[in-house]
Coordinates of C-alpha atoms and ligand atoms in Angstrom, one line a residue:
X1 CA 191.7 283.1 252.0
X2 CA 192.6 285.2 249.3
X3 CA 191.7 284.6 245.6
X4 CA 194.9 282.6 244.5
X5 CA 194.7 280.4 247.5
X6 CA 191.1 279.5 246.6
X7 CA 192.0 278.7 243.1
X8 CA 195.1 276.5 244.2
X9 CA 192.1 275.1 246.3
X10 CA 189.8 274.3 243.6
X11 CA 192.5 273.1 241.1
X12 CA 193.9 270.7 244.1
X13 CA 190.5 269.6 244.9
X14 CA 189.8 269.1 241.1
X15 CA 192.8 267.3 240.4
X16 CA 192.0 265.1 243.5
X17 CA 188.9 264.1 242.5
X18 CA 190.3 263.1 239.0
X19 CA 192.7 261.0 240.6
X20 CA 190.3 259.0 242.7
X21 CA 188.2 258.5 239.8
X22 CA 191.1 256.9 237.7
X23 CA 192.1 254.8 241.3
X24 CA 188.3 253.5 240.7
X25 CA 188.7 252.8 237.1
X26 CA 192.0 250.9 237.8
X27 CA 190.9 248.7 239.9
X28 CA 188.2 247.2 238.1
X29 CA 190.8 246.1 235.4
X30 CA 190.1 242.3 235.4
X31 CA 192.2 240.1 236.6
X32 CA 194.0 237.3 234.5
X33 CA 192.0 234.4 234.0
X34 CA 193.7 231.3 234.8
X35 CA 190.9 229.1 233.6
X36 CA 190.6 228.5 229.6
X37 CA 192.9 231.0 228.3
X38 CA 195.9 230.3 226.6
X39 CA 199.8 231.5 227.7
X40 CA 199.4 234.5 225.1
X41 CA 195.9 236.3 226.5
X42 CA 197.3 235.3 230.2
X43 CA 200.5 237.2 229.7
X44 CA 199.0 240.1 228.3
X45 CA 196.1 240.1 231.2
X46 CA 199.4 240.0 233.6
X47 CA 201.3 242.5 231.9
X48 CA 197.8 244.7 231.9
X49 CA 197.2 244.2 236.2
X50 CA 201.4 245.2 236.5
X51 CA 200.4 248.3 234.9
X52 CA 197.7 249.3 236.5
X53 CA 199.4 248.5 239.8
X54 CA 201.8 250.9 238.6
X55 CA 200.1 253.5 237.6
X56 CA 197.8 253.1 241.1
X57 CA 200.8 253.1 243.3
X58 CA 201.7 256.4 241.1
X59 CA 198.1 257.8 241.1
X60 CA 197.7 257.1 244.9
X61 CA 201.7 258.9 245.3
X62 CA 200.3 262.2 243.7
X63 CA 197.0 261.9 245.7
X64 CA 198.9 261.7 248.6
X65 CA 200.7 265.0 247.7
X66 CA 197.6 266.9 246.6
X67 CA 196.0 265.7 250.2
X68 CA 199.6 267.5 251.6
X69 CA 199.1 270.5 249.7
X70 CA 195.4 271.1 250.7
X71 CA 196.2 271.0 254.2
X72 CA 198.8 273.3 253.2
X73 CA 196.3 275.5 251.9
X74 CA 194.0 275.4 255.3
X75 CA 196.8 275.8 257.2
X76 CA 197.6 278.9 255.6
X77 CA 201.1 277.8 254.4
X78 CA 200.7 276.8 250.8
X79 CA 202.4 278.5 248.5
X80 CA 205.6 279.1 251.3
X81 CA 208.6 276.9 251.0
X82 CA 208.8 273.7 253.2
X83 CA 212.2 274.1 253.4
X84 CA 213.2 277.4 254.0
X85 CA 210.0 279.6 254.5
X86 CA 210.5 281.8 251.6
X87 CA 207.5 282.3 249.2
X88 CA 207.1 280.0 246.2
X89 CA 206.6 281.7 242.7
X90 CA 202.9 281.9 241.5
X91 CA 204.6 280.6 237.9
X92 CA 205.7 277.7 239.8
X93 CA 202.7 276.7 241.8
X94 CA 200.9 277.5 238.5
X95 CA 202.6 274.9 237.1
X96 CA 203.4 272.3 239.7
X97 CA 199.9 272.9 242.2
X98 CA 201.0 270.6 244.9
X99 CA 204.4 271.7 244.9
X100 CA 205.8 272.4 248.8
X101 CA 209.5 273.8 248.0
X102 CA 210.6 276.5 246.1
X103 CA 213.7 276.3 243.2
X104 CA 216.6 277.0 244.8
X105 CA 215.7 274.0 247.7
X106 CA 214.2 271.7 245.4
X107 CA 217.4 272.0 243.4
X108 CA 219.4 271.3 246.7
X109 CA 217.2 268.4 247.7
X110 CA 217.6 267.1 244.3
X111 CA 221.5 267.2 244.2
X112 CA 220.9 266.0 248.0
X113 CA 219.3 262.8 246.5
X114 CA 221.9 262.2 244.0
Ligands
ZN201 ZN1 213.1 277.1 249.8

């Protein structure tokens, strides 16, 4: 493994470990308290367990792409476009870390989606 795969590595690995931390803070939000409260402090605890859903259903998205990207990086093919095999920029995977395709597809995927 050369030295720019091992950093991706680390920075994946890092960034993964972050992630799982936040998943664990999330989730010990607490929940809405039918009991006692009035309609004001129950809306707000609501509002409060939608976002954290949200940003867990986010947080877990991301760690499912830094998970993709890791074995990417064991499998010797990170940093080489999904799509068409070509080799991603080192700006770009600077920048985006768990990226998997390189401009020119992630522009045709995009206009693909639209
Ligand atoms: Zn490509």
């Amino acid at each position: 493994m050369d030295n720019s795969k091992r950093r991706a590595k680390l920075l994946l690995e890092a960034e993964l470990a972050a992630i799982g931390e936040r998943l664990q803070a999330e989730a010990r939000v607490p929940s809405a308290s039918l009991a006692g409260g009035d309609f004001l402090d129950l809306a707000q605890g609501l509002e409060q367990q939608e976002l954290a859903r949200l940003s867990a259903s986010r947080l877990s998205e991301r760690a499912k792409r830094l998970q993709i990207a890791l074995s990417r990086v064991s499998d010797g093919e990170y940093g080489i476009c999904a799509e068409c095999g070509a080799s991603i920029a080192s700006a770009r995977l600077g920048a985006i870390p768990d990226v998997t395709t390189c401009v020119a597809c992630q522009e045709r995927l995009e206009r693909a989606a639209h």
